[in-house]
Short mmCIF file of C-alpha atoms in Angstrom, two decimals:
data_model
loop_
_atom_site.label_atom_id
_atom_site.label_comp_id
_atom_site.label_asym_id
_atom_site.label_seq_id
_atom_site.Cartn_x
_atom_site.Cartn_y
_atom_site.Cartn_z
CA MET A 1458 -0.95 -22.41 -6.84
CA THR A 1459 -0.66 -24.72 -3.82
CA THR A 1460 0.88 -27.27 -6.13
CA SER A 1461 3.65 -24.86 -7.16
CA SER A 1462 7.11 -26.08 -6.32
CA ILE A 1463 8.91 -24.75 -3.29
CA ARG A 1464 12.65 -24.44 -2.65
CA PRO A 1465 14.35 -25.98 0.41
CA GLY A 1466 13.42 -24.13 3.62
CA GLU A 1467 10.42 -22.37 2.13
CA ILE A 1468 7.07 -22.46 3.96
CA ALA A 1469 3.70 -22.24 2.18
CA LEU A 1470 0.25 -21.53 3.60
CA ALA A 1471 -2.07 -24.55 3.83
CA ASN A 1472 -4.86 -22.39 2.39
CA ASP A 1473 -3.76 -20.45 -0.67
CA PRO A 1474 -5.17 -16.90 -0.47
CA ALA A 1475 -5.58 -16.97 -4.25
CA GLN A 1476 -8.30 -19.59 -3.74
CA ALA A 1477 -10.00 -17.90 -0.79
CA ALA A 1478 -13.33 -16.11 -0.94
CA GLY A 1479 -11.54 -13.07 0.41
CA ASP A 1480 -12.35 -10.52 3.08
CA ALA A 1481 -12.44 -7.42 0.89
CA ARG A 1482 -12.60 -6.62 -2.81
CA LEU A 1483 -10.38 -4.34 -4.81
CA VAL A 1484 -11.35 -2.48 -7.95
CA PHE A 1485 -8.60 -1.81 -10.44
CA ILE A 1486 -8.56 1.90 -11.24
CA GLY A 1487 -6.16 1.81 -14.19
CA ARG A 1488 -2.85 0.36 -15.38
CA VAL A 1489 0.86 1.02 -15.00
CA ARG A 1490 2.63 1.45 -18.33
CA THR A 1491 6.32 0.53 -18.47
CA PRO A 1492 8.94 -0.66 -20.97
CA TRP A 1493 9.09 -4.09 -19.25
CA THR A 1494 7.08 -6.82 -20.92
CA SER A 1495 8.47 -10.02 -19.43
CA ARG A 1496 9.42 -10.98 -15.90
CA LYS A 1497 12.84 -12.13 -17.06
CA ASP A 1498 13.59 -8.72 -18.54
CA ALA A 1499 12.03 -6.60 -15.77
CA PRO A 1500 14.29 -4.71 -13.34
CA LYS A 1501 14.65 -6.20 -9.87
CA ASN A 1502 13.93 -2.97 -8.00
CA PRO A 1503 13.00 0.69 -8.55
CA ASN A 1504 16.60 1.88 -8.58
CA GLU A 1505 17.51 -0.58 -11.33
CA ALA A 1506 14.45 0.65 -13.28
CA ARG A 1507 15.71 4.20 -12.83
CA SER A 1508 19.26 3.43 -13.95
CA ARG A 1509 18.07 1.50 -17.00
CA GLY A 1510 15.96 4.49 -18.02
CA GLY A 1511 12.83 4.19 -20.11
CA THR A 1512 9.81 6.28 -19.35
CA ALA A 1513 6.78 5.04 -17.49
CA HIS A 1514 3.36 6.36 -16.75
CA VAL A 1515 0.29 5.58 -14.74
CA GLU A 1516 -3.01 5.53 -16.60
CA LEU A 1517 -6.36 5.94 -14.82
CA ASP A 1518 -9.62 4.61 -16.20
CA ALA A 1519 -11.99 7.41 -17.25
CA ALA A 1520 -14.34 7.14 -14.27
CA PHE A 1521 -11.53 7.79 -11.78
CA ARG A 1522 -9.81 10.76 -13.44
CA PRO A 1523 -11.48 13.55 -11.40
CA GLY A 1524 -9.55 12.12 -8.42
CA LEU A 1525 -6.26 13.45 -9.85
CA GLN A 1526 -7.13 17.08 -9.09
CA GLY A 1527 -4.38 18.64 -6.97
CA LEU A 1528 -1.79 15.88 -7.39
CA GLU A 1529 0.30 18.18 -9.60
CA GLY A 1530 1.34 20.11 -6.49
CA PHE A 1531 3.38 17.16 -5.20
CA SER A 1532 6.83 16.15 -6.45
CA HIS A 1533 6.42 12.48 -5.54
CA ALA A 1534 3.64 9.92 -5.23
CA ILE A 1535 3.17 6.47 -3.75
CA VAL A 1536 1.78 4.04 -6.32
CA LEU A 1537 0.06 0.85 -5.18
CA TYR A 1538 -0.39 -1.89 -7.77
CA TRP A 1539 -1.48 -5.51 -7.92
CA MET A 1540 1.16 -8.09 -8.79
CA HIS A 1541 -1.30 -10.25 -10.65
CA LYS A 1542 1.24 -12.88 -11.68
CA ALA A 1543 2.65 -13.57 -8.22
CA ARG A 1544 1.77 -16.63 -6.16
CA ARG A 1545 0.24 -15.81 -2.77
CA ASP A 1546 0.92 -18.82 -0.59
CA LEU A 1547 4.59 -18.43 0.40
CA LEU A 1548 5.35 -17.22 3.96
CA VAL A 1549 9.02 -18.08 4.02
CA GLN A 1550 10.82 -17.79 0.73
CA SER A 1551 14.24 -18.22 -0.75
CA PRO A 1552 14.89 -15.45 -3.27
CA ARG A 1553 17.09 -16.57 -6.15
CA GLN A 1554 20.10 -14.38 -5.40
CA SER A 1555 19.94 -14.70 -1.62
CA GLY A 1556 20.63 -18.39 -0.93
CA LYS A 1557 18.93 -17.89 2.44
CA THR A 1558 15.31 -18.05 3.53
CA HIS A 1559 13.40 -14.93 4.59
CA GLY A 1560 9.95 -14.31 6.01
CA THR A 1561 7.68 -12.76 3.40
CA PHE A 1562 7.02 -9.70 5.58
CA SER A 1563 10.75 -8.95 5.72
CA LEU A 1564 10.94 -8.88 1.90
CA ARG A 1565 9.59 -6.59 -0.81
CA SER A 1566 9.00 -9.61 -3.04
CA PRO A 1567 5.74 -9.57 -5.05
CA VAL A 1568 5.08 -13.03 -3.59
CA ARG A 1569 2.90 -12.38 -0.51
CA PRO A 1570 -0.64 -13.14 0.75
CA ASN A 1571 -1.90 -9.85 -0.69
CA PRO A 1572 0.36 -9.08 -3.66
CA ILE A 1573 0.11 -5.30 -3.41
CA ALA A 1574 3.35 -3.62 -4.36
CA LEU A 1575 4.31 -0.08 -3.44
CA SER A 1576 6.68 2.27 -5.23
CA VAL A 1577 7.67 5.83 -4.45
CA VAL A 1578 7.92 7.64 -7.78
CA ARG A 1579 8.83 11.11 -8.96
CA ILE A 1580 5.96 12.88 -10.71
CA LEU A 1581 7.02 14.43 -14.02
CA LYS A 1582 3.62 15.57 -15.24
CA VAL A 1583 -0.04 15.12 -14.35
CA ASP A 1584 -2.65 15.30 -17.10
CA ALA A 1585 -5.91 14.90 -15.19
CA ASP A 1586 -8.11 15.08 -18.30
CA ALA A 1587 -6.19 12.23 -19.93
CA GLY A 1588 -5.90 10.36 -16.65
CA ARG A 1589 -2.16 10.18 -17.06
CA ILE A 1590 0.70 10.64 -14.61
CA ASP A 1591 4.17 10.63 -16.17
CA ILE A 1592 6.71 9.25 -13.69
CA ASP A 1593 10.47 8.76 -13.64
CA ALA A 1594 10.55 4.97 -13.50
CA ILE A 1595 8.93 1.92 -11.93
CA ASP A 1596 9.95 -1.74 -11.89
CA CYS A 1597 6.67 -3.54 -12.67
CA LEU A 1598 5.52 -5.16 -15.89
CA ASP A 1599 3.64 -3.16 -18.50
CA GLY A 1600 -0.11 -3.41 -17.91
CA THR A 1601 0.10 -4.08 -14.16
CA PRO A 1602 -3.27 -3.28 -12.56
CA LEU A 1603 -3.34 -0.02 -10.56
CA VAL A 1604 -4.86 -0.01 -7.07
CA ASP A 1605 -4.18 3.45 -5.64
CA VAL A 1606 -2.16 6.64 -5.95
CA LYS A 1607 -1.29 8.67 -2.85
CA PRO A 1608 0.63 11.94 -2.46
CA TYR A 1609 4.05 11.44 -0.85
CA ARG A 1610 4.41 13.47 2.36
CA PRO A 1611 8.01 13.50 3.60
CA GLY A 1612 6.88 14.49 7.11
CA ILE A 1613 5.28 11.08 7.60
CA ASP A 1614 6.80 8.93 4.81
CA ALA A 1615 10.52 9.78 4.78
CA VAL A 1616 12.81 8.13 7.33
CA PRO A 1617 16.22 8.58 5.72
CA ASP A 1618 18.11 7.09 8.67
CA ALA A 1619 15.98 3.93 8.94
CA MET A 1620 18.13 0.85 9.45
CA THR A 1621 18.15 -2.34 7.42
CA PRO A 1622 20.06 -5.57 8.18
CA MET B 1369 -23.10 4.26 0.02
CA THR B 1370 -24.10 5.97 -3.22
CA THR B 1371 -26.93 7.58 -1.30
CA SER B 1372 -24.52 9.10 1.24
CA SER B 1373 -24.61 12.86 1.37
CA ILE B 1374 -21.95 14.89 -0.38
CA ARG B 1375 -20.66 18.37 0.38
CA PRO B 1376 -20.68 21.20 -2.20
CA GLY B 1377 -18.11 20.60 -4.92
CA GLU B 1378 -17.61 16.92 -4.14
CA ILE B 1379 -17.77 14.36 -6.97
CA ALA B 1380 -18.89 10.76 -6.44
CA LEU B 1381 -18.48 7.74 -8.70
CA ALA B 1382 -21.66 6.58 -10.46
CA ASN B 1383 -20.77 3.01 -9.55
CA ASP B 1384 -19.78 2.63 -5.92
CA PRO B 1385 -16.76 0.31 -5.65
CA ALA B 1386 -18.18 -1.01 -2.39
CA GLN B 1387 -21.00 -2.58 -4.44
CA ALA B 1388 -18.80 -3.91 -7.25
CA ALA B 1389 -17.92 -7.55 -7.78
CA GLY B 1390 -14.30 -6.47 -7.63
CA ASP B 1391 -11.22 -7.30 -9.66
CA ALA B 1392 -9.14 -8.92 -6.91
CA ARG B 1393 -9.69 -10.25 -3.42
CA LEU B 1394 -7.81 -9.42 -0.26
CA VAL B 1395 -7.36 -11.69 2.73
CA PHE B 1396 -7.00 -10.01 6.09
CA ILE B 1397 -3.85 -11.31 7.77
CA GLY B 1398 -4.44 -9.83 11.24
CA ARG B 1399 -5.47 -6.67 13.04
CA VAL B 1400 -3.96 -3.37 14.14
CA ARG B 1401 -4.32 -2.72 17.86
CA THR B 1402 -4.43 0.90 18.99
CA PRO B 1403 -5.83 3.02 21.83
CA TRP B 1404 -8.34 4.64 19.45
CA THR B 1405 -11.84 3.22 19.60
CA SER B 1406 -13.99 5.86 17.91
CA ARG B 1407 -13.46 7.91 14.78
CA LYS B 1408 -14.20 11.10 16.69
CA ASP B 1409 -11.41 10.37 19.14
CA ALA B 1410 -8.85 9.00 16.66
CA PRO B 1411 -5.82 11.11 15.70
CA LYS B 1412 -5.93 12.78 12.30
CA ASN B 1413 -2.48 11.61 11.20
CA PRO B 1414 0.50 9.50 12.33
CA ASN B 1415 2.33 12.45 13.88
CA GLU B 1416 -0.67 13.32 16.04
CA ALA B 1417 -0.85 9.64 17.10
CA ARG B 1418 2.83 9.82 18.05
CA SER B 1419 2.48 13.02 20.03
CA ARG B 1420 -0.57 11.75 21.90
CA GLY B 1421 1.37 8.64 22.88
CA GLY B 1422 -0.25 5.30 23.63
CA THR B 1423 1.28 2.09 22.46
CA ALA B 1424 0.13 0.20 19.43
CA HIS B 1425 0.87 -3.18 17.93
CA VAL B 1426 0.20 -5.23 14.87
CA GLU B 1427 -1.17 -8.71 15.44
CA LEU B 1428 -0.90 -11.44 12.79
CA ASP B 1429 -3.28 -14.40 12.60
CA ALA B 1430 -1.56 -17.68 13.46
CA ALA B 1431 -1.29 -18.99 9.91
CA PHE B 1432 0.73 -15.96 8.76
CA ARG B 1433 3.27 -15.72 11.61
CA PRO B 1434 6.15 -17.57 9.91
CA GLY B 1435 6.26 -14.62 7.51
CA LEU B 1436 7.68 -12.37 10.24
CA GLN B 1437 11.08 -14.09 10.21
CA GLY B 1438 13.81 -11.50 9.60
CA LEU B 1439 11.69 -8.39 10.16
CA GLU B 1440 13.49 -7.74 13.46
CA GLY B 1441 16.54 -6.59 11.47
CA PHE B 1442 14.70 -3.48 10.25
CA SER B 1443 14.08 -0.33 12.30
CA HIS B 1444 10.91 0.65 10.38
CA ALA B 1445 8.09 -1.03 8.52
CA ILE B 1446 5.33 -0.03 6.13
CA VAL B 1447 1.95 -1.21 7.37
CA LEU B 1448 -0.97 -1.53 4.94
CA TYR B 1449 -4.45 -1.77 6.42
CA TRP B 1450 -8.05 -1.71 5.27
CA MET B 1451 -10.15 1.29 6.27
CA HIS B 1452 -13.30 -0.80 6.56
CA LYS B 1453 -15.52 2.06 7.69
CA ALA B 1454 -14.68 4.46 4.87
CA ARG B 1455 -16.97 5.12 1.93
CA ARG B 1456 -15.39 4.33 -1.45
CA ASP B 1457 -17.27 6.44 -3.98
CA LEU B 1458 -15.80 9.94 -3.53
CA LEU B 1459 -13.35 11.17 -6.19
CA VAL B 1460 -13.33 14.83 -5.22
CA GLN B 1461 -13.81 15.54 -1.55
CA SER B 1462 -13.98 18.44 0.82
CA PRO B 1463 -12.18 17.56 4.05
CA ARG B 1464 -13.73 19.16 7.09
CA GLN B 1465 -10.82 21.44 8.01
CA SER B 1466 -9.87 22.36 4.45
CA GLY B 1467 -12.86 24.29 3.12
CA LYS B 1468 -11.61 23.44 -0.38
CA THR B 1469 -12.13 20.45 -2.64
CA HIS B 1470 -9.32 18.03 -3.44
CA GLY B 1471 -8.99 15.04 -5.73
CA THR B 1472 -8.93 11.81 -3.74
CA PHE B 1473 -5.53 10.84 -5.18
CA SER B 1474 -4.01 14.06 -3.83
CA LEU B 1475 -5.19 13.22 -0.30
CA ARG B 1476 -4.28 10.58 2.29
CA SER B 1477 -7.95 10.40 3.33
CA PRO B 1478 -9.30 6.88 4.06
CA VAL B 1479 -12.11 7.71 1.64
CA ARG B 1480 -10.92 6.30 -1.73
CA PRO B 1481 -11.95 3.62 -4.25
CA ASN B 1482 -9.69 1.08 -2.54
CA PRO B 1483 -9.50 2.15 1.12
CA ILE B 1484 -6.00 0.85 1.76
CA ALA B 1485 -4.09 3.07 4.16
CA LEU B 1486 -0.33 3.10 4.56
CA SER B 1487 1.74 4.10 7.58
CA VAL B 1488 5.46 4.12 8.11
CA VAL B 1489 6.04 2.94 11.69
CA ARG B 1490 9.03 2.41 13.96
CA ILE B 1491 9.44 -1.22 15.02
CA LEU B 1492 9.97 -1.54 18.77
CA LYS B 1493 9.90 -5.34 19.01
CA VAL B 1494 9.00 -8.33 16.84
CA ASP B 1495 7.69 -11.49 18.52
CA ALA B 1496 7.27 -13.87 15.57
CA ASP B 1497 5.93 -16.75 17.69
CA ALA B 1498 3.17 -14.54 19.10
CA GLY B 1499 2.63 -12.86 15.73
CA ARG B 1500 3.12 -9.48 17.33
CA ILE B 1501 4.96 -6.35 16.19
CA ASP B 1502 5.16 -3.57 18.78
CA ILE B 1503 5.28 -0.19 17.04
CA ASP B 1504 5.63 3.43 18.14
CA ALA B 1505 2.22 4.69 17.07
CA ILE B 1506 -0.39 4.54 14.32
CA ASP B 1507 -3.52 6.59 13.69
CA CYS B 1508 -6.13 3.97 12.82
CA LEU B 1509 -8.95 2.56 14.94
CA ASP B 1510 -8.39 -0.44 17.19
CA GLY B 1511 -9.20 -3.65 15.31
CA THR B 1512 -8.52 -2.29 11.82
CA PRO B 1513 -7.92 -5.23 9.42
CA LEU B 1514 -4.29 -5.77 8.43
CA VAL B 1515 -3.43 -6.26 4.76
CA ASP B 1516 0.38 -6.33 4.59
CA VAL B 1517 3.63 -5.54 6.36
CA LYS B 1518 6.72 -4.56 4.37
CA PRO B 1519 10.25 -3.70 5.51
CA TYR B 1520 11.07 0.01 5.08
CA ARG B 1521 14.08 0.52 2.81
CA PRO B 1522 15.29 4.14 2.91
CA GLY B 1523 17.14 3.71 -0.39
CA ILE B 1524 13.84 3.40 -2.25
CA ASP B 1525 11.26 4.73 0.25
CA ALA B 1526 12.80 7.88 1.73
CA VAL B 1527 12.63 11.13 -0.23
CA PRO B 1528 13.21 13.72 2.51
CA ASP B 1529 13.26 16.66 0.07
CA ALA B 1530 10.00 15.73 -1.68
CA MET B 1531 7.80 18.77 -2.20
CA THR B 1532 4.18 19.28 -1.17
CA PRO B 1533 1.89 22.21 -2.05
#
């Protein structure tokens, strides 16, 4: 990946995290199932996914399904997933539509040293036996590896008046 | 960790993720600095950390600091960190104060197959050259490994009317 092209103004790490031995290991606990099968076709953000419609669900591997017990009491969840197709070496990047450069940690781009993406989703139905959570929408590709599911707690997670540039 | 004790009603994975080869590798990009140095003393959640006061900051290793460019325009950030002292094999757990069992994915407990914790924090100051983000408060132990920093976008992250049991 270190040989990938960069746009003017972008800054890449000298040591590509994708090639590093790593400091910790993730296990994939399932997959995210969506209508989006190519990056070109995929929505650019969760709200675009929502407006384009199309159902989505999260699918847990059999061993992890007992962990879903109690999730049905929550209206929303935080889904963490691994953007397995994203390069990991860019620290300053120039998103296509922006025309400006931005630090990776000021973007929600999948391109980052640890390509873990996070989406807040509405839970439609939890089937713990089948390991399936039906959700309103999500913007990732079909088959994206699942890393974690957390209950959304508005008391600590919702800051409706947070400011953005 | 598979030999760790479990409480009545708890369910553990047969294969402890902490012993697995893993499906993906994380690089730690820095540390979280807090006043909390022992698990016994640490706050139980972000709101307790806030009410107990004490400053906190996020510290990025030198190589990753260019990625902070532009974060100063946001009032809040999402911090992802690695709960390196948590066991990873419990799928159903009985939190001390609860007296009931809960599926891991319906809890924010650090004990989970991939012990990545997530906190929404208020940004007080960003010093990109020093790789330092001063934040209002966070509930993890001093020195906790940092995995990612993302800008908080209320349009996709804030669901103030989300329901909990």
